[in-house]
């Protein structure tokens, strides 16, 4: 966390798997206050991930954790499940809320609904193109967050699908963590050359995109549209890779803000990321320039 802030991040998303999904590492309740204080000491904000889809038996733990997050001085809670919002109202009514409904944050009317419930920021779905992002921002009173770099989640299930399959093969079969470069992949028959990384944690099964979003060249368009938060996804990458990506994006953002009209994209910045980019994962604009067909 400290490394990424020193590289240029002005906010970090932290927490633990009991309450948040797809975190690169747990910062448990016993160290949350220390982590928030460390982020603030370095001039950054600390958001706490509570973006799980909660089961009934898990709801009993929410009030205590919400109070702990508030006591730690966290700057906001990232949520998708309304159960979190209800607990925030009851146990930490002054806490800022960021609505992150994963792949369903696609229209400003839904964002406005959660805004009336107390959310101040909407995390947009990765499938929106530039025109839709700009229109969303124009029509919404909420802050808007867009992912600008890294892998995206394209499928999630509470079920441990991989472990269930391995159990089906026999009692001796077990999943083995082979690391980010030799992990488990899903391959579609129609696109055998694309590998979709799959991993499981205590929250279930997650399937990630076969390539990495890289919107470095499109930053002027997003910043001109007034996008409030640009997110770099750290999953499936080394600390060195993430640190490099954050430094590059920070440099570009600061250069644009200093002189929007005179800003020019520096290809060498992208080269610094390419040098560390996994050979089997392409950098792409994702859906940013794709025409949506309904």
PDB file of C-alpha atoms in Angstrom:
ATOM      1  CA  UNK A   1       0.000   0.000   0.000  1.00  0.00           C
ATOM      2  CA  UNK A   2       2.772   2.421   0.936  1.00  0.00           C
ATOM      3  CA  UNK A   3       4.695   1.533  -2.243  1.00  0.00           C
ATOM      4  CA  UNK A   4       1.723   2.369  -4.449  1.00  0.00           C
ATOM      5  CA  UNK A   5       1.032   5.656  -2.688  1.00  0.00           C
ATOM      6  CA  UNK A   6       4.676   6.683  -3.008  1.00  0.00           C
ATOM      7  CA  UNK A   7       4.430   5.802  -6.711  1.00  0.00           C
ATOM      8  CA  UNK A   8       1.629   8.319  -7.134  1.00  0.00           C
ATOM      9  CA  UNK A   9      -1.690   6.815  -6.031  1.00  0.00           C
ATOM     10  CA  UNK A  10      -3.752   9.358  -4.130  1.00  0.00           C
ATOM     11  CA  UNK A  11      -6.170   6.724  -2.825  1.00  0.00           C
ATOM     12  CA  UNK A  12      -5.997   2.996  -2.044  1.00  0.00           C
ATOM     13  CA  UNK A  13      -8.658   0.305  -1.712  1.00  0.00           C
ATOM     14  CA  UNK A  14      -8.008  -1.927   1.295  1.00  0.00           C
ATOM     15  CA  UNK A  15      -9.794  -4.501   3.428  1.00  0.00           C
ATOM     16  CA  UNK A  16     -10.142  -8.242   3.868  1.00  0.00           C
ATOM     17  CA  UNK A  17     -11.809 -11.163   2.138  1.00  0.00           C
ATOM     18  CA  UNK A  18     -14.512 -11.471   4.815  1.00  0.00           C
ATOM     19  CA  UNK A  19     -16.081  -8.272   3.488  1.00  0.00           C
ATOM     20  CA  UNK A  20     -14.416  -7.442   0.144  1.00  0.00           C
ATOM     21  CA  UNK A  21     -13.792  -9.366  -3.079  1.00  0.00           C
ATOM     22  CA  UNK A  22     -10.664  -9.728  -5.220  1.00  0.00           C
ATOM     23  CA  UNK A  23      -8.288  -7.908  -2.912  1.00  0.00           C
ATOM     24  CA  UNK A  24      -4.582  -8.486  -3.632  1.00  0.00           C
ATOM     25  CA  UNK A  25      -3.984  -9.026   0.092  1.00  0.00           C
ATOM     26  CA  UNK A  26      -5.847  -8.891   3.392  1.00  0.00           C
ATOM     27  CA  UNK A  27      -5.491  -6.025   5.831  1.00  0.00           C
ATOM     28  CA  UNK A  28      -7.378  -7.469   8.775  1.00  0.00           C
ATOM     29  CA  UNK A  29      -9.463  -5.690  11.362  1.00  0.00           C
ATOM     30  CA  UNK A  30      -6.521  -5.667  13.770  1.00  0.00           C
ATOM     31  CA  UNK A  31      -4.410  -3.570  11.372  1.00  0.00           C
ATOM     32  CA  UNK A  32      -7.045  -1.495   9.606  1.00  0.00           C
ATOM     33  CA  UNK A  33      -6.609   1.583  11.787  1.00  0.00           C
ATOM     34  CA  UNK A  34      -2.836   1.413  11.312  1.00  0.00           C
ATOM     35  CA  UNK A  35      -3.233   1.118   7.533  1.00  0.00           C
ATOM     36  CA  UNK A  36      -5.619   4.072   7.278  1.00  0.00           C
ATOM     37  CA  UNK A  37      -3.296   6.190   9.412  1.00  0.00           C
ATOM     38  CA  UNK A  38      -0.338   5.209   7.212  1.00  0.00           C
ATOM     39  CA  UNK A  39      -2.224   6.192   4.041  1.00  0.00           C
ATOM     40  CA  UNK A  40      -3.244   9.527   5.558  1.00  0.00           C
ATOM     41  CA  UNK A  41       0.314  10.123   6.717  1.00  0.00           C
ATOM     42  CA  UNK A  42       1.455   9.822   3.113  1.00  0.00           C
ATOM     43  CA  UNK A  43      -1.253  12.188   1.885  1.00  0.00           C
ATOM     44  CA  UNK A  44      -3.573   9.547   0.400  1.00  0.00           C
ATOM     45  CA  UNK A  45      -7.135   8.470   1.100  1.00  0.00           C
ATOM     46  CA  UNK A  46      -8.062   4.966   2.232  1.00  0.00           C
ATOM     47  CA  UNK A  47     -11.255   3.339   0.985  1.00  0.00           C
ATOM     48  CA  UNK A  48     -12.454   0.078   2.548  1.00  0.00           C
ATOM     49  CA  UNK A  49     -13.839  -2.661   0.299  1.00  0.00           C
ATOM     50  CA  UNK A  50     -17.169  -4.081   1.449  1.00  0.00           C
ATOM     51  CA  UNK A  51     -18.216  -5.117  -2.044  1.00  0.00           C
ATOM     52  CA  UNK A  52     -19.123  -8.736  -1.284  1.00  0.00           C
ATOM     53  CA  UNK A  53     -22.539 -10.215  -1.940  1.00  0.00           C
ATOM     54  CA  UNK A  54     -23.423 -11.187   1.606  1.00  0.00           C
ATOM     55  CA  UNK A  55     -25.262 -14.293   2.762  1.00  0.00           C
ATOM     56  CA  UNK A  56     -27.698 -14.157   5.686  1.00  0.00           C
ATOM     57  CA  UNK A  57     -25.296 -15.775   8.131  1.00  0.00           C
ATOM     58  CA  UNK A  58     -22.664 -13.137   7.326  1.00  0.00           C
ATOM     59  CA  UNK A  59     -24.875 -10.132   8.077  1.00  0.00           C
ATOM     60  CA  UNK A  60     -24.371 -10.460  11.821  1.00  0.00           C
ATOM     61  CA  UNK A  61     -20.730  -9.396  11.396  1.00  0.00           C
ATOM     62  CA  UNK A  62     -21.490  -6.169   9.511  1.00  0.00           C
ATOM     63  CA  UNK A  63     -22.364  -3.798  12.397  1.00  0.00           C
ATOM     64  CA  UNK A  64     -19.124  -4.426  14.284  1.00  0.00           C
ATOM     65  CA  UNK A  65     -16.995  -4.089  11.142  1.00  0.00           C
ATOM     66  CA  UNK A  66     -18.777  -0.916  10.033  1.00  0.00           C
ATOM     67  CA  UNK A  67     -18.106   0.669  13.408  1.00  0.00           C
ATOM     68  CA  UNK A  68     -14.474  -0.428  13.223  1.00  0.00           C
ATOM     69  CA  UNK A  69     -14.087   1.101   9.736  1.00  0.00           C
ATOM     70  CA  UNK A  70     -15.547   4.381  10.955  1.00  0.00           C
ATOM     71  CA  UNK A  71     -13.334   4.369  14.048  1.00  0.00           C
ATOM     72  CA  UNK A  72     -10.288   3.762  11.836  1.00  0.00           C
ATOM     73  CA  UNK A  73     -11.035   7.000   9.988  1.00  0.00           C
ATOM     74  CA  UNK A  74     -11.549   5.449   6.543  1.00  0.00           C
ATOM     75  CA  UNK A  75     -12.491   7.962   3.842  1.00  0.00           C
ATOM     76  CA  UNK A  76     -15.211   5.842   2.222  1.00  0.00           C
ATOM     77  CA  UNK A  77     -16.716   2.374   1.992  1.00  0.00           C
ATOM     78  CA  UNK A  78     -17.081   0.708  -1.417  1.00  0.00           C
ATOM     79  CA  UNK A  79     -20.302  -1.332  -1.533  1.00  0.00           C
ATOM     80  CA  UNK A  80     -22.630  -3.173  -3.889  1.00  0.00           C
ATOM     81  CA  UNK A  81     -24.947  -4.981  -1.486  1.00  0.00           C
ATOM     82  CA  UNK A  82     -27.721  -2.807   0.034  1.00  0.00           C
ATOM     83  CA  UNK A  83     -27.102  -4.580   3.358  1.00  0.00           C
ATOM     84  CA  UNK A  84     -23.895  -2.572   3.680  1.00  0.00           C
ATOM     85  CA  UNK A  85     -25.691   0.720   3.065  1.00  0.00           C
ATOM     86  CA  UNK A  86     -28.308  -0.097   5.718  1.00  0.00           C
ATOM     87  CA  UNK A  87     -25.613  -0.907   8.251  1.00  0.00           C
ATOM     88  CA  UNK A  88     -23.726   2.285   7.425  1.00  0.00           C
ATOM     89  CA  UNK A  89     -26.905   4.281   8.068  1.00  0.00           C
ATOM     90  CA  UNK A  90     -27.352   2.670  11.479  1.00  0.00           C
ATOM     91  CA  UNK A  91     -23.776   2.400  12.719  1.00  0.00           C
ATOM     92  CA  UNK A  92     -21.694   5.001  10.825  1.00  0.00           C
ATOM     93  CA  UNK A  93     -24.117   7.561   9.345  1.00  0.00           C
ATOM     94  CA  UNK A  94     -21.373  10.016   8.397  1.00  0.00           C
ATOM     95  CA  UNK A  95     -19.392   7.519   6.299  1.00  0.00           C
ATOM     96  CA  UNK A  96     -19.001   8.301   2.581  1.00  0.00           C
ATOM     97  CA  UNK A  97     -20.265   5.594   0.202  1.00  0.00           C
ATOM     98  CA  UNK A  98     -19.019   4.542  -3.235  1.00  0.00           C
ATOM     99  CA  UNK A  99     -21.517   2.455  -5.194  1.00  0.00           C
ATOM    100  CA  UNK A 100     -19.793  -0.396  -7.035  1.00  0.00           C
ATOM    101  CA  UNK A 101     -22.247  -2.858  -8.523  1.00  0.00           C
ATOM    102  CA  UNK A 102     -19.581  -4.638 -10.581  1.00  0.00           C
ATOM    103  CA  UNK A 103     -20.838  -5.093 -14.145  1.00  0.00           C
ATOM    104  CA  UNK A 104     -24.257  -3.469 -13.596  1.00  0.00           C
ATOM    105  CA  UNK A 105     -23.198   0.154 -13.147  1.00  0.00           C
ATOM    106  CA  UNK A 106     -24.334   1.120 -16.627  1.00  0.00           C
ATOM    107  CA  UNK A 107     -26.802   3.989 -16.326  1.00  0.00           C
ATOM    108  CA  UNK A 108     -27.134   7.295 -14.496  1.00  0.00           C
ATOM    109  CA  UNK A 109     -30.694   6.568 -13.290  1.00  0.00           C
ATOM    110  CA  UNK A 110     -29.460   3.638 -11.197  1.00  0.00           C
ATOM    111  CA  UNK A 111     -26.600   5.782  -9.902  1.00  0.00           C
ATOM    112  CA  UNK A 112     -29.055   8.548  -9.008  1.00  0.00           C
ATOM    113  CA  UNK A 113     -31.129   6.035  -7.032  1.00  0.00           C
ATOM    114  CA  UNK A 114     -28.126   5.072  -4.922  1.00  0.00           C
ATOM    115  CA  UNK A 115     -27.156   8.730  -4.708  1.00  0.00           C
ATOM    116  CA  UNK A 116     -30.481   9.441  -3.020  1.00  0.00           C
ATOM    117  CA  UNK A 117     -29.645   6.638  -0.598  1.00  0.00           C
ATOM    118  CA  UNK A 118     -26.343   8.267   0.302  1.00  0.00           C
ATOM    119  CA  UNK A 119     -23.742   7.247  -2.284  1.00  0.00           C
ATOM    120  CA  UNK A 120     -21.389   9.987  -3.496  1.00  0.00           C
ATOM    121  CA  UNK A 121     -19.527   8.024  -6.192  1.00  0.00           C
ATOM    122  CA  UNK A 122     -20.449   5.476  -8.861  1.00  0.00           C
ATOM    123  CA  UNK A 123     -17.982   2.897 -10.170  1.00  0.00           C
ATOM    124  CA  UNK A 124     -18.821   2.355 -13.832  1.00  0.00           C
ATOM    125  CA  UNK A 125     -19.066  -0.984 -15.582  1.00  0.00           C
ATOM    126  CA  UNK A 126     -16.035  -1.801 -17.712  1.00  0.00           C
ATOM    127  CA  UNK A 127     -18.249  -2.495 -20.742  1.00  0.00           C
ATOM    128  CA  UNK A 128     -19.202   1.137 -21.323  1.00  0.00           C
ATOM    129  CA  UNK A 129     -17.672   2.931 -24.285  1.00  0.00           C
ATOM    130  CA  UNK A 130     -16.422   6.522 -24.270  1.00  0.00           C
ATOM    131  CA  UNK A 131     -19.689   8.039 -25.440  1.00  0.00           C
ATOM    132  CA  UNK A 132     -21.598   6.224 -22.699  1.00  0.00           C
ATOM    133  CA  UNK A 133     -19.052   7.208 -20.034  1.00  0.00           C
ATOM    134  CA  UNK A 134     -19.234  10.878 -21.015  1.00  0.00           C
ATOM    135  CA  UNK A 135     -23.033  10.769 -21.099  1.00  0.00           C
ATOM    136  CA  UNK A 136     -23.123   9.058 -17.687  1.00  0.00           C
ATOM    137  CA  UNK A 137     -20.935  11.774 -16.174  1.00  0.00           C
ATOM    138  CA  UNK A 138     -22.967  14.537 -17.801  1.00  0.00           C
ATOM    139  CA  UNK A 139     -26.255  13.216 -16.423  1.00  0.00           C
ATOM    140  CA  UNK A 140     -25.069  12.164 -12.971  1.00  0.00           C
ATOM    141  CA  UNK A 141     -24.544  14.329  -9.905  1.00  0.00           C
ATOM    142  CA  UNK A 142     -22.291  11.630  -8.433  1.00  0.00           C
ATOM    143  CA  UNK A 143     -18.539  11.362  -8.761  1.00  0.00           C
ATOM    144  CA  UNK A 144     -17.589   8.811 -11.419  1.00  0.00           C
ATOM    145  CA  UNK A 145     -14.837   6.193 -11.311  1.00  0.00           C
ATOM    146  CA  UNK A 146     -13.479   4.454 -14.412  1.00  0.00           C
ATOM    147  CA  UNK A 147     -10.967   1.629 -14.537  1.00  0.00           C
ATOM    148  CA  UNK A 148      -8.065   2.709 -16.725  1.00  0.00           C
ATOM    149  CA  UNK A 149      -5.641  -0.192 -16.370  1.00  0.00           C
ATOM    150  CA  UNK A 150      -5.417  -3.894 -15.626  1.00  0.00           C
ATOM    151  CA  UNK A 151      -7.513  -7.041 -15.764  1.00  0.00           C
ATOM    152  CA  UNK A 152     -11.287  -6.926 -15.418  1.00  0.00           C
ATOM    153  CA  UNK A 153     -13.622  -9.383 -13.742  1.00  0.00           C
ATOM    154  CA  UNK A 154     -15.991 -10.938 -16.294  1.00  0.00           C
ATOM    155  CA  UNK A 155     -17.613 -13.685 -14.217  1.00  0.00           C
ATOM    156  CA  UNK A 156     -18.223 -14.376 -10.544  1.00  0.00           C
ATOM    157  CA  UNK A 157     -19.930 -17.187  -8.650  1.00  0.00           C
ATOM    158  CA  UNK A 158     -20.276 -17.926  -4.960  1.00  0.00           C
ATOM    159  CA  UNK A 159     -19.619 -21.556  -5.840  1.00  0.00           C
ATOM    160  CA  UNK A 160     -16.139 -23.053  -5.739  1.00  0.00           C
ATOM    161  CA  UNK A 161     -16.467 -24.417  -9.266  1.00  0.00           C
ATOM    162  CA  UNK A 162     -12.842 -25.414  -9.740  1.00  0.00           C
ATOM    163  CA  UNK A 163     -12.509 -27.231  -6.436  1.00  0.00           C
ATOM    164  CA  UNK A 164     -15.816 -29.013  -7.070  1.00  0.00           C
ATOM    165  CA  UNK A 165     -14.499 -30.241 -10.407  1.00  0.00           C
ATOM    166  CA  UNK A 166     -11.232 -31.405  -8.884  1.00  0.00           C
ATOM    167  CA  UNK A 167     -13.147 -33.238  -6.155  1.00  0.00           C
ATOM    168  CA  UNK A 168     -15.170 -34.918  -8.912  1.00  0.00           C
ATOM    169  CA  UNK A 169     -11.947 -36.203 -10.457  1.00  0.00           C
ATOM    170  CA  UNK A 170     -10.951 -37.891  -7.221  1.00  0.00           C
ATOM    171  CA  UNK A 171     -10.016 -37.330  -3.613  1.00  0.00           C
ATOM    172  CA  UNK A 172      -6.347 -36.949  -4.469  1.00  0.00           C
ATOM    173  CA  UNK A 173      -6.976 -34.103  -6.911  1.00  0.00           C
ATOM    174  CA  UNK A 174      -6.469 -30.651  -5.458  1.00  0.00           C
ATOM    175  CA  UNK A 175      -6.036 -27.176  -6.872  1.00  0.00           C
ATOM    176  CA  UNK A 176      -2.463 -25.957  -6.789  1.00  0.00           C
ATOM    177  CA  UNK A 177      -1.455 -22.305  -6.791  1.00  0.00           C
ATOM    178  CA  UNK A 178       1.108 -22.065  -9.567  1.00  0.00           C
ATOM    179  CA  UNK A 179       1.513 -18.322  -9.406  1.00  0.00           C
ATOM    180  CA  UNK A 180       0.323 -15.557 -11.715  1.00  0.00           C
ATOM    181  CA  UNK A 181       2.334 -16.755 -14.710  1.00  0.00           C
ATOM    182  CA  UNK A 182       1.359 -20.452 -14.489  1.00  0.00           C
ATOM    183  CA  UNK A 183      -2.119 -20.312 -13.039  1.00  0.00           C
ATOM    184  CA  UNK A 184      -5.420 -21.870 -14.093  1.00  0.00           C
ATOM    185  CA  UNK A 185      -7.169 -20.633 -17.241  1.00  0.00           C
ATOM    186  CA  UNK A 186     -10.474 -20.992 -19.006  1.00  0.00           C
ATOM    187  CA  UNK A 187     -10.255 -21.435 -22.790  1.00  0.00           C
ATOM    188  CA  UNK A 188     -13.254 -21.055 -25.095  1.00  0.00           C
ATOM    189  CA  UNK A 189     -13.574 -23.381 -28.083  1.00  0.00           C
ATOM    190  CA  UNK A 190     -14.180 -20.454 -30.445  1.00  0.00           C
ATOM    191  CA  UNK A 191     -11.088 -18.562 -29.209  1.00  0.00           C
ATOM    192  CA  UNK A 192      -8.459 -21.137 -28.219  1.00  0.00           C
ATOM    193  CA  UNK A 193      -5.670 -18.571 -28.308  1.00  0.00           C
ATOM    194  CA  UNK A 194      -7.216 -16.526 -25.460  1.00  0.00           C
ATOM    195  CA  UNK A 195      -6.591 -17.571 -21.857  1.00  0.00           C
ATOM    196  CA  UNK A 196      -9.034 -16.296 -19.220  1.00  0.00           C
ATOM    197  CA  UNK A 197      -7.364 -16.463 -15.793  1.00  0.00           C
ATOM    198  CA  UNK A 198      -9.445 -18.256 -13.165  1.00  0.00           C
ATOM    199  CA  UNK A 199      -8.839 -18.276  -9.445  1.00  0.00           C
ATOM    200  CA  UNK A 200     -10.751 -19.068  -6.299  1.00  0.00           C
ATOM    201  CA  UNK A 201     -10.702 -17.517  -2.874  1.00  0.00           C
ATOM    202  CA  UNK A 202     -12.939 -17.690   0.163  1.00  0.00           C
ATOM    203  CA  UNK A 203     -15.623 -15.789  -1.775  1.00  0.00           C
ATOM    204  CA  UNK A 204     -15.915 -18.225  -4.687  1.00  0.00           C
ATOM    205  CA  UNK A 205     -14.797 -18.397  -8.319  1.00  0.00           C
ATOM    206  CA  UNK A 206     -13.596 -15.441 -10.370  1.00  0.00           C
ATOM    207  CA  UNK A 207     -12.893 -15.384 -14.110  1.00  0.00           C
ATOM    208  CA  UNK A 208     -10.820 -12.465 -15.393  1.00  0.00           C
ATOM    209  CA  UNK A 209     -10.349 -10.937 -18.839  1.00  0.00           C
ATOM    210  CA  UNK A 210      -7.750 -12.367 -21.213  1.00  0.00           C
ATOM    211  CA  UNK A 211      -6.170  -8.954 -21.823  1.00  0.00           C
ATOM    212  CA  UNK A 212      -5.465  -5.815 -19.806  1.00  0.00           C
ATOM    213  CA  UNK A 213      -7.178  -2.475 -20.210  1.00  0.00           C
ATOM    214  CA  UNK A 214      -4.710   0.328 -20.881  1.00  0.00           C
ATOM    215  CA  UNK A 215      -6.278   3.767 -21.312  1.00  0.00           C
ATOM    216  CA  UNK A 216      -3.075   5.765 -20.914  1.00  0.00           C
ATOM    217  CA  UNK A 217      -3.419   7.351 -24.356  1.00  0.00           C
ATOM    218  CA  UNK A 218      -7.081   8.161 -23.685  1.00  0.00           C
ATOM    219  CA  UNK A 219      -6.494  10.013 -20.416  1.00  0.00           C
ATOM    220  CA  UNK A 220      -7.059  13.494 -21.940  1.00  0.00           C
ATOM    221  CA  UNK A 221     -10.515  12.430 -23.125  1.00  0.00           C
ATOM    222  CA  UNK A 222     -11.489  11.048 -19.714  1.00  0.00           C
ATOM    223  CA  UNK A 223     -10.056  13.984 -17.794  1.00  0.00           C
ATOM    224  CA  UNK A 224     -11.717  16.483 -20.135  1.00  0.00           C
ATOM    225  CA  UNK A 225     -15.032  14.732 -19.471  1.00  0.00           C
ATOM    226  CA  UNK A 226     -14.576  15.370 -15.754  1.00  0.00           C
ATOM    227  CA  UNK A 227     -14.062  11.773 -14.631  1.00  0.00           C
ATOM    228  CA  UNK A 228     -13.270  11.974 -10.921  1.00  0.00           C
ATOM    229  CA  UNK A 229     -11.393   8.738 -10.234  1.00  0.00           C
ATOM    230  CA  UNK A 230      -9.093   6.612 -12.411  1.00  0.00           C
ATOM    231  CA  UNK A 231      -8.584   3.080 -11.106  1.00  0.00           C
ATOM    232  CA  UNK A 232      -5.579   0.806 -11.686  1.00  0.00           C
ATOM    233  CA  UNK A 233      -6.397  -2.863 -10.987  1.00  0.00           C
ATOM    234  CA  UNK A 234      -3.444  -4.610  -9.270  1.00  0.00           C
ATOM    235  CA  UNK A 235      -4.656  -8.223  -9.484  1.00  0.00           C
ATOM    236  CA  UNK A 236      -2.546 -10.800 -11.362  1.00  0.00           C
ATOM    237  CA  UNK A 237       0.426  -8.428 -11.495  1.00  0.00           C
ATOM    238  CA  UNK A 238       3.680  -8.092  -9.588  1.00  0.00           C
ATOM    239  CA  UNK A 239       4.326  -5.214  -7.216  1.00  0.00           C
ATOM    240  CA  UNK A 240       6.962  -3.896  -9.622  1.00  0.00           C
ATOM    241  CA  UNK A 241       4.479  -3.878 -12.500  1.00  0.00           C
ATOM    242  CA  UNK A 242       1.829  -2.052 -10.468  1.00  0.00           C
ATOM    243  CA  UNK A 243       4.305   0.472  -9.143  1.00  0.00           C
ATOM    244  CA  UNK A 244       5.474   1.216 -12.695  1.00  0.00           C
ATOM    245  CA  UNK A 245       1.912   1.573 -14.016  1.00  0.00           C
ATOM    246  CA  UNK A 246       0.945   3.947 -11.207  1.00  0.00           C
ATOM    247  CA  UNK A 247       4.028   6.114 -11.753  1.00  0.00           C
ATOM    248  CA  UNK A 248       3.300   6.337 -15.473  1.00  0.00           C
ATOM    249  CA  UNK A 249      -0.363   7.276 -14.993  1.00  0.00           C
ATOM    250  CA  UNK A 250       0.509   9.815 -12.294  1.00  0.00           C
ATOM    251  CA  UNK A 251       3.049  11.462 -14.593  1.00  0.00           C
ATOM    252  CA  UNK A 252       0.537  11.686 -17.442  1.00  0.00           C
ATOM    253  CA  UNK A 253      -2.283  12.998 -15.235  1.00  0.00           C
ATOM    254  CA  UNK A 254      -0.081  15.682 -13.703  1.00  0.00           C
ATOM    255  CA  UNK A 255       1.250  16.730 -17.112  1.00  0.00           C
ATOM    256  CA  UNK A 256      -2.272  17.092 -18.508  1.00  0.00           C
ATOM    257  CA  UNK A 257      -3.505  19.059 -15.497  1.00  0.00           C
ATOM    258  CA  UNK A 258      -0.519  21.421 -15.712  1.00  0.00           C
ATOM    259  CA  UNK A 259      -1.199  22.244 -19.374  1.00  0.00           C
ATOM    260  CA  UNK A 260      -4.265  20.583 -20.946  1.00  0.00           C
ATOM    261  CA  UNK A 261      -3.892  22.370 -24.277  1.00  0.00           C
ATOM    262  CA  UNK A 262      -0.181  21.662 -24.580  1.00  0.00           C
ATOM    263  CA  UNK A 263      -0.295  18.065 -23.356  1.00  0.00           C
ATOM    264  CA  UNK A 264       1.290  15.475 -25.648  1.00  0.00           C
ATOM    265  CA  UNK A 265       1.301  11.720 -25.055  1.00  0.00           C
ATOM    266  CA  UNK A 266       4.798  10.318 -24.453  1.00  0.00           C
ATOM    267  CA  UNK A 267       5.209   6.883 -26.066  1.00  0.00           C
ATOM    268  CA  UNK A 268       8.104   6.152 -23.706  1.00  0.00           C
ATOM    269  CA  UNK A 269       5.674   6.037 -20.801  1.00  0.00           C
ATOM    270  CA  UNK A 270       3.746   3.223 -22.455  1.00  0.00           C
ATOM    271  CA  UNK A 271       7.021   1.442 -23.240  1.00  0.00           C
ATOM    272  CA  UNK A 272       7.792   1.304 -19.511  1.00  0.00           C
ATOM    273  CA  UNK A 273       4.597  -0.719 -19.009  1.00  0.00           C
ATOM    274  CA  UNK A 274       5.147  -2.854 -22.095  1.00  0.00           C
ATOM    275  CA  UNK A 275       8.531  -3.954 -20.774  1.00  0.00           C
ATOM    276  CA  UNK A 276       6.809  -5.593 -17.796  1.00  0.00           C
ATOM    277  CA  UNK A 277       3.628  -6.695 -19.551  1.00  0.00           C
ATOM    278  CA  UNK A 278       3.083 -10.510 -19.511  1.00  0.00           C
ATOM    279  CA  UNK A 279       3.725 -11.909 -22.981  1.00  0.00           C
ATOM    280  CA  UNK A 280       0.348 -13.672 -23.159  1.00  0.00           C
ATOM    281  CA  UNK A 281      -1.727 -10.623 -22.141  1.00  0.00           C
ATOM    282  CA  UNK A 282      -2.296  -7.843 -24.657  1.00  0.00           C
ATOM    283  CA  UNK A 283      -2.843  -4.213 -23.737  1.00  0.00           C
ATOM    284  CA  UNK A 284      -6.107  -2.913 -25.164  1.00  0.00           C
ATOM    285  CA  UNK A 285      -8.597  -0.055 -24.986  1.00  0.00           C
ATOM    286  CA  UNK A 286     -11.240  -2.512 -23.778  1.00  0.00           C
ATOM    287  CA  UNK A 287     -14.689  -1.242 -24.748  1.00  0.00           C
ATOM    288  CA  UNK A 288     -13.736   2.437 -24.823  1.00  0.00           C
ATOM    289  CA  UNK A 289     -13.923   2.849 -28.607  1.00  0.00           C
ATOM    290  CA  UNK A 290     -16.344   0.043 -29.396  1.00  0.00           C
ATOM    291  CA  UNK A 291     -19.744   0.825 -30.851  1.00  0.00           C
ATOM    292  CA  UNK A 292     -22.418  -0.854 -28.773  1.00  0.00           C
ATOM    293  CA  UNK A 293     -24.958  -2.952 -30.662  1.00  0.00           C
ATOM    294  CA  UNK A 294     -28.318  -3.568 -29.003  1.00  0.00           C
TER     295      UNK A 294
END
